[in-house]
mmCIF file of C-alpha atoms in Angstrom:
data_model
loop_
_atom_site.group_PDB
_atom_site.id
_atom_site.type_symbol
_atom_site.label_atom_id
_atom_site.label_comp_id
_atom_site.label_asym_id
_atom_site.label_seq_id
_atom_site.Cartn_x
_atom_site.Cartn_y
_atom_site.Cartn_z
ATOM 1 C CA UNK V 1 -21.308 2.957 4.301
ATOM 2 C CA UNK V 2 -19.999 0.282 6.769
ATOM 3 C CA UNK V 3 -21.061 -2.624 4.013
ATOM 4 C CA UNK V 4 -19.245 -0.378 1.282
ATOM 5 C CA UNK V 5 -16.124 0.170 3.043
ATOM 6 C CA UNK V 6 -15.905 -3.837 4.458
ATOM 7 C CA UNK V 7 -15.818 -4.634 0.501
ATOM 8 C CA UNK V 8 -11.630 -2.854 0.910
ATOM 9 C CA UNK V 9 -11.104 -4.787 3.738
ATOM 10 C CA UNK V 10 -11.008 -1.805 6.041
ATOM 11 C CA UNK V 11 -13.189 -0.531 8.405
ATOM 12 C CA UNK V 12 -11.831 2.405 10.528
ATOM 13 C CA UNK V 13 -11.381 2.619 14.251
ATOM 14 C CA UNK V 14 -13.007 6.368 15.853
ATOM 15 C CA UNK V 15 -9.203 6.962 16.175
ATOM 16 C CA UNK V 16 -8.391 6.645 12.010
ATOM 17 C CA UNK V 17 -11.602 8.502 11.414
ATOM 18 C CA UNK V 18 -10.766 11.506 14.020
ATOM 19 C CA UNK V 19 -7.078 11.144 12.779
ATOM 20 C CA UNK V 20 -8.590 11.990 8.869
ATOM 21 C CA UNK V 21 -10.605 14.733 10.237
ATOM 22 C CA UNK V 22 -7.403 16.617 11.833
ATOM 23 C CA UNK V 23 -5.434 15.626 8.631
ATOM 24 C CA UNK V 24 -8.116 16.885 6.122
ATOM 25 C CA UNK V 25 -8.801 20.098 8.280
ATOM 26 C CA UNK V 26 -5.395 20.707 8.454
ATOM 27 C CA UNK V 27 -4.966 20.743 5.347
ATOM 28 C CA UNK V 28 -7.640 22.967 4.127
ATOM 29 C CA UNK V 29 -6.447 25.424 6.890
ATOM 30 C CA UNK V 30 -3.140 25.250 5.514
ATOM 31 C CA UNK V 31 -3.699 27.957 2.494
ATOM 32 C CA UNK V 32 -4.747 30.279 5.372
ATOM 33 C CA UNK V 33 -1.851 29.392 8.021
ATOM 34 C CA UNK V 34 0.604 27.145 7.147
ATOM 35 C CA UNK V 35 1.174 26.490 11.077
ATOM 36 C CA UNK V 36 -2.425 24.403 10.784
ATOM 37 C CA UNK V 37 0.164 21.244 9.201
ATOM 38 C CA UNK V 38 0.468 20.752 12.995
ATOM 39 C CA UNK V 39 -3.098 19.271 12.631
ATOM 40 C CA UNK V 40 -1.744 17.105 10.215
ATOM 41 C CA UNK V 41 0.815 15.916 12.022
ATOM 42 C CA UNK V 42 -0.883 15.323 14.732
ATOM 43 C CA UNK V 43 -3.736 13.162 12.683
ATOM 44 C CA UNK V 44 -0.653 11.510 11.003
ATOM 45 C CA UNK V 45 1.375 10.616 13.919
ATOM 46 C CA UNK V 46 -0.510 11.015 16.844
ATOM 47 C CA UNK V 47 -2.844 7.756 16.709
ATOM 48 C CA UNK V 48 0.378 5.806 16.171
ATOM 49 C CA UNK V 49 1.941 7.551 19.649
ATOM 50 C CA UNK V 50 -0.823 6.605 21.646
ATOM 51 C CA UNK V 51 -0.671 2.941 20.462
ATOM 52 C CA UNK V 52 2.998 2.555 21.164
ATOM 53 C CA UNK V 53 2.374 3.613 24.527
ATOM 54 C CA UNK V 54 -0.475 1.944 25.338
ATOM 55 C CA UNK V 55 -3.209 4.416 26.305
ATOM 56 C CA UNK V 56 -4.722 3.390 22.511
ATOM 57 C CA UNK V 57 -5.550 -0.151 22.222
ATOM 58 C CA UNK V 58 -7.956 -0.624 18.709
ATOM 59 C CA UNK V 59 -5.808 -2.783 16.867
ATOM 60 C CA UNK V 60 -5.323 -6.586 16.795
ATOM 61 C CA UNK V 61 -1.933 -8.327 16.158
ATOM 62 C CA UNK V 62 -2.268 -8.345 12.540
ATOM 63 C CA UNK V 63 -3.129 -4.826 12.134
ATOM 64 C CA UNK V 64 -0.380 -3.825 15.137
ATOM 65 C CA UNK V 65 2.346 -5.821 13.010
ATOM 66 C CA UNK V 66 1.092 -4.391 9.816
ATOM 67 C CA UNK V 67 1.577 -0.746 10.875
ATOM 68 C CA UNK V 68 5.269 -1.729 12.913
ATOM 69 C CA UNK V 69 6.202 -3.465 9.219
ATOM 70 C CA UNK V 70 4.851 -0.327 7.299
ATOM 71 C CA UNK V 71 6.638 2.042 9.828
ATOM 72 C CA UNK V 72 10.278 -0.216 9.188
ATOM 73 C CA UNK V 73 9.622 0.354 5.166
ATOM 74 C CA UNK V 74 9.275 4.108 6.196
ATOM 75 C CA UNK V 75 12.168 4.250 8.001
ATOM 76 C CA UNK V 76 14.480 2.506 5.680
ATOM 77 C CA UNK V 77 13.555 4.386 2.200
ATOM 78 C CA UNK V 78 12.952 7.500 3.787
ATOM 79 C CA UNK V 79 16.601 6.993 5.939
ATOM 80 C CA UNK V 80 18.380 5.814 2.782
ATOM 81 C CA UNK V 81 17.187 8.924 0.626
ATOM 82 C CA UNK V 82 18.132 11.346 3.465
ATOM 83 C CA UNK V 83 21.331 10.067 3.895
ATOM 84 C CA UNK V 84 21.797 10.514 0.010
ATOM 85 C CA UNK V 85 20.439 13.785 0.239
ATOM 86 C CA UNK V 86 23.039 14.806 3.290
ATOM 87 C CA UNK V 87 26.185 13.350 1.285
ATOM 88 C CA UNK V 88 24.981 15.953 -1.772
ATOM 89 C CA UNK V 89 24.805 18.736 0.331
ATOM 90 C CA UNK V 90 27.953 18.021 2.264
ATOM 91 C CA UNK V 91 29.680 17.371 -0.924
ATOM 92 C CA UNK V 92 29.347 21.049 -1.697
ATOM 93 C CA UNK V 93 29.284 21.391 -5.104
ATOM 94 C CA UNK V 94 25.707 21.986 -5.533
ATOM 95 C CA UNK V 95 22.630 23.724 -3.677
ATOM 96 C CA UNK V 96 19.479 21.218 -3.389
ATOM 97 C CA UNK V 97 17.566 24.749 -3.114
ATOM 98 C CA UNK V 98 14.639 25.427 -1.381
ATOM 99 C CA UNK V 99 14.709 23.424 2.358
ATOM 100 C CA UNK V 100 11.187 23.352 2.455
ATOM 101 C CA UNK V 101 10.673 21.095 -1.011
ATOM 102 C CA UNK V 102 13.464 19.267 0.410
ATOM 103 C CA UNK V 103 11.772 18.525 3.410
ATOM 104 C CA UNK V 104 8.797 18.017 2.021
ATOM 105 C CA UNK V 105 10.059 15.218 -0.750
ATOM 106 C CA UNK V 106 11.338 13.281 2.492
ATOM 107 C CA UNK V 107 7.730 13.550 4.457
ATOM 108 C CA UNK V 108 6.326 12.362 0.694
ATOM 109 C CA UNK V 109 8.772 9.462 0.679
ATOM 110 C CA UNK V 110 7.923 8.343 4.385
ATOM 111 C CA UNK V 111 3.877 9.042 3.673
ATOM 112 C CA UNK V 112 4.107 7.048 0.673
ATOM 113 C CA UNK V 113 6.285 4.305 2.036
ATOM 114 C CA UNK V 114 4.145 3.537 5.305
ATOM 115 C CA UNK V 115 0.761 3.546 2.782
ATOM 116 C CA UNK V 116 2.034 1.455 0.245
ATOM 117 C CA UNK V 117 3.313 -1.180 2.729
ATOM 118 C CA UNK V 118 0.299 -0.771 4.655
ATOM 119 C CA UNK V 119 -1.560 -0.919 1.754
ATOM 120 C CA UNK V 120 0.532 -4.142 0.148
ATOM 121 C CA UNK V 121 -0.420 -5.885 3.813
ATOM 122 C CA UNK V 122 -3.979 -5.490 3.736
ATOM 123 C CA UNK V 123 -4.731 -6.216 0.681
ATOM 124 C CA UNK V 124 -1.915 -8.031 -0.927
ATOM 125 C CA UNK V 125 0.177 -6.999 -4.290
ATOM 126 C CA UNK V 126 -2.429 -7.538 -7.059
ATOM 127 C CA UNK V 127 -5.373 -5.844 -5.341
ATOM 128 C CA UNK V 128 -3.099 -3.286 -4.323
ATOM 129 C CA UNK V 129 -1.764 -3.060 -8.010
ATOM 130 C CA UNK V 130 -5.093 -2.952 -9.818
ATOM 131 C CA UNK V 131 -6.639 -0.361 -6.789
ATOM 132 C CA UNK V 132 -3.983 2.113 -7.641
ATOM 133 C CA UNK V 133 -4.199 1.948 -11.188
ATOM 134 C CA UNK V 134 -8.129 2.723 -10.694
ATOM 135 C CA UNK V 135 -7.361 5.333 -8.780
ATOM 136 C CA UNK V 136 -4.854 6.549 -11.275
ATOM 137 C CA UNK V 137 -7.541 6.209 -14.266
ATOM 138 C CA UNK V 138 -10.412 8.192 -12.116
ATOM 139 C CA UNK V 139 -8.313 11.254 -11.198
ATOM 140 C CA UNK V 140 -7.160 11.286 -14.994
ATOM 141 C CA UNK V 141 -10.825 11.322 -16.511
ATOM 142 C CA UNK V 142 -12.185 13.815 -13.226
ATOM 143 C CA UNK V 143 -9.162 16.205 -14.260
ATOM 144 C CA UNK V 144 -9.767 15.876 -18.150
ATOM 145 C CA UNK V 145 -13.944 16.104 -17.634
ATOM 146 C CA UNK V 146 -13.078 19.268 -15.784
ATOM 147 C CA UNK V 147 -10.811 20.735 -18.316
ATOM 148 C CA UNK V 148 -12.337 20.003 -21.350
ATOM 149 C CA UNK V 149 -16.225 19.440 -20.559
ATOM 150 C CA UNK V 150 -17.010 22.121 -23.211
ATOM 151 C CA UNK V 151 -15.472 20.515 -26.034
ATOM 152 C CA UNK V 152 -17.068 16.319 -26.252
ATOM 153 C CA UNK V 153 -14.620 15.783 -29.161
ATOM 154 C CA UNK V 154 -11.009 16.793 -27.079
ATOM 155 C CA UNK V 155 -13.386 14.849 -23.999
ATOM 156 C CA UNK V 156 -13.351 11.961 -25.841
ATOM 157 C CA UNK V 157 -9.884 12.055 -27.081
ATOM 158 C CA UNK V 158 -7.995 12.729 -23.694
ATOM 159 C CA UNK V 159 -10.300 10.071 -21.863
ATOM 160 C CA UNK V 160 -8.451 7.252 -24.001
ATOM 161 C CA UNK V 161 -5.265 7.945 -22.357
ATOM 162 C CA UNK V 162 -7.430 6.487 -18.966
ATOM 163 C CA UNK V 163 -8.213 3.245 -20.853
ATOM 164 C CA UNK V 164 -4.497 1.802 -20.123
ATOM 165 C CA UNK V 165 -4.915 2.314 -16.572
ATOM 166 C CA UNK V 166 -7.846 0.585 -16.721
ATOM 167 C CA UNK V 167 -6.492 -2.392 -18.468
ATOM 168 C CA UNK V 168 -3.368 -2.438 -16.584
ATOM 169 C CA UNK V 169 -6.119 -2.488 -13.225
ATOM 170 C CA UNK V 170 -7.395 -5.472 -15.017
ATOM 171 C CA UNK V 171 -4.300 -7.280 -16.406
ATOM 172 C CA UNK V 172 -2.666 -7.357 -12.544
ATOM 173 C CA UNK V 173 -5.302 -9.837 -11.292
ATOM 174 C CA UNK V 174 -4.688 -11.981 -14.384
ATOM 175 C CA UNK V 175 -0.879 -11.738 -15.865
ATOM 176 C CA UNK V 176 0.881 -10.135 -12.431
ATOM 177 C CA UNK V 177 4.549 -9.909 -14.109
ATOM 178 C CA UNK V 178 3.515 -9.367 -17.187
ATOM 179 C CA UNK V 179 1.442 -6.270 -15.808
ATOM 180 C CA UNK V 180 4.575 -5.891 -13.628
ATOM 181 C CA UNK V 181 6.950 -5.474 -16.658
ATOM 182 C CA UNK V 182 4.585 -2.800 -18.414
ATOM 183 C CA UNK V 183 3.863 -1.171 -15.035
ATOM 184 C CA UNK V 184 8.185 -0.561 -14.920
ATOM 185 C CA UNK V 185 8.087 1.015 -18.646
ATOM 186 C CA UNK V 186 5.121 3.165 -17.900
ATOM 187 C CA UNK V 187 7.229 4.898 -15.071
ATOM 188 C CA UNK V 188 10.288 5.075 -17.086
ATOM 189 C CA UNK V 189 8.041 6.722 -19.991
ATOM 190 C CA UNK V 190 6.885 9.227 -17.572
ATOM 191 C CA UNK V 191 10.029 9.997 -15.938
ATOM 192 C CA UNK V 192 11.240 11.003 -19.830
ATOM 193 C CA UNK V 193 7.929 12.306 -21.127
ATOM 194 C CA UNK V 194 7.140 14.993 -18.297
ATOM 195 C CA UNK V 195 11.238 15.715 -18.196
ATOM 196 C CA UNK V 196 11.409 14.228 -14.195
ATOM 197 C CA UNK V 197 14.768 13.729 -15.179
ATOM 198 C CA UNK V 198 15.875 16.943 -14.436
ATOM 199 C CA UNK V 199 15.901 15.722 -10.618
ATOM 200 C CA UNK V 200 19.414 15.427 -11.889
ATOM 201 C CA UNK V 201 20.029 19.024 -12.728
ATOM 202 C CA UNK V 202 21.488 22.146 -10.653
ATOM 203 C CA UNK V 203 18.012 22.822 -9.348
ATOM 204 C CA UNK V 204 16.978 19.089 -8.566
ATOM 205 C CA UNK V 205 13.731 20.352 -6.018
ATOM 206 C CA UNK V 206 12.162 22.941 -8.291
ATOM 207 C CA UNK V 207 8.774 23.000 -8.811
ATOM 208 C CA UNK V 208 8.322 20.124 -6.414
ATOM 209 C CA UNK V 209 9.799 17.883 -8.925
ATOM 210 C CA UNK V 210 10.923 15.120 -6.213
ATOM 211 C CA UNK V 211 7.553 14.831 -4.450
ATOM 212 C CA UNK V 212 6.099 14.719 -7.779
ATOM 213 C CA UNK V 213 8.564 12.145 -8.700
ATOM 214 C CA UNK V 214 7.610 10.157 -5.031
ATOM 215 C CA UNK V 215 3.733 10.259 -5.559
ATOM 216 C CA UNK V 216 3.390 9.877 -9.377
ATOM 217 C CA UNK V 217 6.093 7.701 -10.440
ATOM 218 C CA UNK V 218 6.164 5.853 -6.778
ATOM 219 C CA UNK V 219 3.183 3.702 -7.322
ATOM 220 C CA UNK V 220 3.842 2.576 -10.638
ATOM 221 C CA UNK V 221 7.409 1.242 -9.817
ATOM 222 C CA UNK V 222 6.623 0.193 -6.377
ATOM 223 C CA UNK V 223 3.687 -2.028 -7.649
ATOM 224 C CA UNK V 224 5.669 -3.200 -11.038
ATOM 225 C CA UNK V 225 8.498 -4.753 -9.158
ATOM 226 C CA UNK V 226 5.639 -6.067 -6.027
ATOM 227 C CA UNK V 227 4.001 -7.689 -9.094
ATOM 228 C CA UNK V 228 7.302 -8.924 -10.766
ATOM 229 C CA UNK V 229 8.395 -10.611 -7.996
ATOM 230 C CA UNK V 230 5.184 -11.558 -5.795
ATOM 231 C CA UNK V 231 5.350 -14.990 -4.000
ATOM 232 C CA UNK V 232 4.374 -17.352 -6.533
ATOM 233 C CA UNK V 233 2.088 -19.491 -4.333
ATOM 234 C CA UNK V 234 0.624 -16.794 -3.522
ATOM 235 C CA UNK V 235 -0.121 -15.648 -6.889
ATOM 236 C CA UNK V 236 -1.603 -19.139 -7.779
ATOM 237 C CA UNK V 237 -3.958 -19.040 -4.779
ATOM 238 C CA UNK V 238 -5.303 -15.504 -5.838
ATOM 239 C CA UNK V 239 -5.553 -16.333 -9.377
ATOM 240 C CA UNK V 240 -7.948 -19.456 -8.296
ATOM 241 C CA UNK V 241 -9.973 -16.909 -6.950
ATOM 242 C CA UNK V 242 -10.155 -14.629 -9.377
ATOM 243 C CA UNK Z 1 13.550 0.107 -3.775
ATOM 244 C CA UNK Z 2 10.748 0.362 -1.781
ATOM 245 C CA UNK Z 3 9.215 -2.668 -2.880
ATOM 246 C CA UNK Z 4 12.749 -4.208 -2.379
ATOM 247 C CA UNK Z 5 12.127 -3.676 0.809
ATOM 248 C CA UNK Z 6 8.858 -5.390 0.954
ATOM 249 C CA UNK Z 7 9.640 -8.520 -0.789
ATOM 250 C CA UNK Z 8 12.905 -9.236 1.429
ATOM 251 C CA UNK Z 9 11.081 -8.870 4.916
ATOM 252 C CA UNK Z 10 7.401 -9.749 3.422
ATOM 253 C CA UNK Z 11 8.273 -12.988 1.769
ATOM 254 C CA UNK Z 12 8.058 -16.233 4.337
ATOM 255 C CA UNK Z 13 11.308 -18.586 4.482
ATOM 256 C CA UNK Z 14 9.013 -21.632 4.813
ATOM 257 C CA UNK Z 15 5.547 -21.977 3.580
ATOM 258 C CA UNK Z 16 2.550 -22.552 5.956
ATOM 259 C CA UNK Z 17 -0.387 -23.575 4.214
ATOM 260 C CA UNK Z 18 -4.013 -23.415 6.031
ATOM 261 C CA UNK Z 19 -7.264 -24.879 5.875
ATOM 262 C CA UNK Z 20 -9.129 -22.203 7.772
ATOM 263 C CA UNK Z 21 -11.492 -21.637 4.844
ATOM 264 C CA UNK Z 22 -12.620 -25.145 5.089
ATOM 265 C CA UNK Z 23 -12.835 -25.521 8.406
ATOM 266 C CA UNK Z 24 -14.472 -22.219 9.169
ATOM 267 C CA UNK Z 25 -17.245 -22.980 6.266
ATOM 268 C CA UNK Z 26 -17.398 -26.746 7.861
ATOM 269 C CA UNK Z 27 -18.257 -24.771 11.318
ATOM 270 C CA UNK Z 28 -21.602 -24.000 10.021
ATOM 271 C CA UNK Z 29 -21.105 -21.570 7.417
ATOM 272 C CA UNK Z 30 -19.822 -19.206 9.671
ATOM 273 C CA UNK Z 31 -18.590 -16.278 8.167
ATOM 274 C CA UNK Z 32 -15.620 -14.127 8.587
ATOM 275 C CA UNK Z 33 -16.689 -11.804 11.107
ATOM 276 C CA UNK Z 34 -18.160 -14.127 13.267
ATOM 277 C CA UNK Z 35 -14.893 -15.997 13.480
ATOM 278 C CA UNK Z 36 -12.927 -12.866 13.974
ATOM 279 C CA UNK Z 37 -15.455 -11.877 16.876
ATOM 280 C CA UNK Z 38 -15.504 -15.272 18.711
ATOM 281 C CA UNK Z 39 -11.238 -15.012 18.615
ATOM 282 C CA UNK Z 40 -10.599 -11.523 19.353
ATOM 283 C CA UNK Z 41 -9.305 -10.491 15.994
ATOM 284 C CA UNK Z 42 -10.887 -8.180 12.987
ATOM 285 C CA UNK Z 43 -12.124 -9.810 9.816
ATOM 286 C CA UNK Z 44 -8.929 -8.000 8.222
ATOM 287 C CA UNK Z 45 -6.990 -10.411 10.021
ATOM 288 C CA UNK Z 46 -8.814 -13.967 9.566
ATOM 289 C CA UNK Z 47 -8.597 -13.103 5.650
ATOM 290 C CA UNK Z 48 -5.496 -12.181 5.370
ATOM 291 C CA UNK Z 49 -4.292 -15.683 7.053
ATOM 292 C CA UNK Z 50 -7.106 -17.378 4.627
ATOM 293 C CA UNK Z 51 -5.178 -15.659 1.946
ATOM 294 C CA UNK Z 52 -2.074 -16.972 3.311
ATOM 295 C CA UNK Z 53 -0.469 -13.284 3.367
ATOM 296 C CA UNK Z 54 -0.105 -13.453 7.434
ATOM 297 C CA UNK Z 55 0.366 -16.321 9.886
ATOM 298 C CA UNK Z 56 -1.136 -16.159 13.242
ATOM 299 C CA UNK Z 57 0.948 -16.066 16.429
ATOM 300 C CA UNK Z 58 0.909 -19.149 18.381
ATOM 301 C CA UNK Z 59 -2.174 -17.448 20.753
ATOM 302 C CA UNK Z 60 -4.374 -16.801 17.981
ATOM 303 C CA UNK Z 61 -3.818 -19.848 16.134
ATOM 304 C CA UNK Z 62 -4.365 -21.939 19.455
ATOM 305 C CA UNK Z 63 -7.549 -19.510 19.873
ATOM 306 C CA UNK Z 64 -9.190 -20.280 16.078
ATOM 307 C CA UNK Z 65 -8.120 -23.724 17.113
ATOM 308 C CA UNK Z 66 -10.332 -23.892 19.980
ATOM 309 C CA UNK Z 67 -13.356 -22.116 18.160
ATOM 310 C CA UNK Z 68 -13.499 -24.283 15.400
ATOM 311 C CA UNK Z 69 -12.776 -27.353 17.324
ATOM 312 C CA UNK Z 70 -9.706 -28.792 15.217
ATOM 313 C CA UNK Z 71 -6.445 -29.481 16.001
ATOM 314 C CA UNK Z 72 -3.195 -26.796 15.237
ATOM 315 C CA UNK Z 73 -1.523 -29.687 12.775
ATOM 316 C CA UNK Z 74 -4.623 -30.167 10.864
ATOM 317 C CA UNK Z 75 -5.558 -26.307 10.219
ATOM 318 C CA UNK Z 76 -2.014 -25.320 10.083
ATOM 319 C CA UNK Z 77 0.937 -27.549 7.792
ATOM 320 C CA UNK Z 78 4.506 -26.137 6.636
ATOM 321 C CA UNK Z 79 4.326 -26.798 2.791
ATOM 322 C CA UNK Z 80 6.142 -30.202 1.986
ATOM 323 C CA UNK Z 81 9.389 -29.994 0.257
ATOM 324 C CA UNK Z 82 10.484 -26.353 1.787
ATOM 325 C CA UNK Z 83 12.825 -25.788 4.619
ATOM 326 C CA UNK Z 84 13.547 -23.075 6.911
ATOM 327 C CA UNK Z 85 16.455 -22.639 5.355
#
């Protein structure tokens, strides 16, 4: 398991893996008592805590400046979007509705934020790139064999939509901007295609519609424009090595 | 934006180019880990400055230094022809 997890460049202190266990627990309590997100947030944030004041000392200077860089990148998108989100209810003229989606879009866009930077640190922008898009392909073809396992023809028809995820996973090691450029369209295509547009409508926050927007659409934009503009030595010294 | 965000405080104003690959392999084939262990850093950290996505601070540099018996100007150069503008 060690081996495996050494091949991502990450092997977990007792603190991450007892942080996962209160986030994951919390989590499943969570559709009994909602009050068990304190777990989360204590799996989330709580680790971090202890390092800043010193009673938690696992990490090395890379990992400590990693997680202060990540925690900057959290800060500023998720400060930026809050203050955007203040000056439109201040303004008056519309209701953002329900205060707990709204909360919960701004915990999304800090979450997402720190783990993409974190993520963008460890491994650098292609890895990073093609990773996600794996990711992205697996939970497609997991949801579609689970929806459709009794009929191999409509199997086999919704698994091709996977295939361009798993090109694009493969195209980011080799082309970067190219994979950059497509990586850009794909989230504009999605933004029309499942209507997230209407994050610009009187109810903006229905149906969870801006932490869909933040986890869905977030990781193809954030990686096409890490890919389109990626330090180009960089980029030469990783395609060498691919 | 977020990436934005990334590229302005991620990307270095000068270039420092490394030869801790070379001189790590050149130490007897030693591998990652055992470099990381014998400097007080995790294996995350030695590749990442192999990969050139993180320079060392001056006390782990002077540290990897020491272990692989080399000098800080010959494992560590700023690329010619870029300034610190």
């Amino acid at each position: 398991m060690a081996k495996w997890l050494s091949r991502f460049s990450w092997r977990p202190t007792p603190a991450t893996l007892v942080a996962g266990v209160l986030i994951t627990v919390g989590l499943i309590l969570s559709d009994l008592n909602q009050m068990s997100l304190c777990l989360v947030a204590l799996g989330t944030f709580g680790p971090g805590i202890l390092r800043e004041l010193g009673w938690l000392k696992d990490q090395d200077e890379f990992q400590r400046k990693a997680a202060w860089r990540a925690g900057y990148h959290a800060f500023l998108a998720g400060g930026f979007i809050t203050f955007i989100i203040v000056a439109y209810l201040r303004s008056g003229e519309r209701s953002i509705g329900d205060p707990v989606q709204m909360v919960t879009m701004i915990l999304a866009i800090l979450w997402f934020t720190w783990l993409f930077s974190s993520l963008l640190a460890y491994w650098g922008t292609q890895r990073t790139a093609s990773r996600i898009l794996i990711i992205f392909g697996i939970v497609w073809l997991t949801f579609i064999i689970l929806s459709t396992h009794d009929n191999v023809l409509s199997l086999l028809m919704h698994s091709i939509v996977a295939v361009p995820f798993f090109a694009l996973a493969y195209s980011a090691k080799r082309w970067p901007r190219i994979t950059g450029f497509l990586l850009l369209a794909a989230g504009v295509f999605f933004f029309y295609r499942f209507r997230l547009y209407e994050i610009f409508s009187d109810r903006p926050l229905e149906k969870g519609r801006g932490t869909v927007i933040v986890f869905f659409l977030g990781p193809f934009i954030a990686s096409g424009i890490a890919l389109l503009s990626m330090n180009k030595r960089i980029a030469a010294k990783q395609d060498e090595e691919n | 934006v977020l990436s934005l965000f990334y590229i302005i405080t991620m990307k270095p104003k000068y270039d420092i180019v490394n030869k801790l690959k070379l001189y790590r392999l050149l130490a007897g084939d030693m591998t990652q880990q055992d470099l990381a262990d014998k400097v007080g850093a995790t294996r995350q950290t030695i590749l990442s400055i192999e990969k050139g996505r993180y320079n060392p601070s001056v006390g782990l540099a002077l540290r990897i230094t020491q272990t692989l018996g080399v000098t800080l100007e010959e494992l560590f150069q700023l690329k010619e022809g870029e300034s610190d503008g």
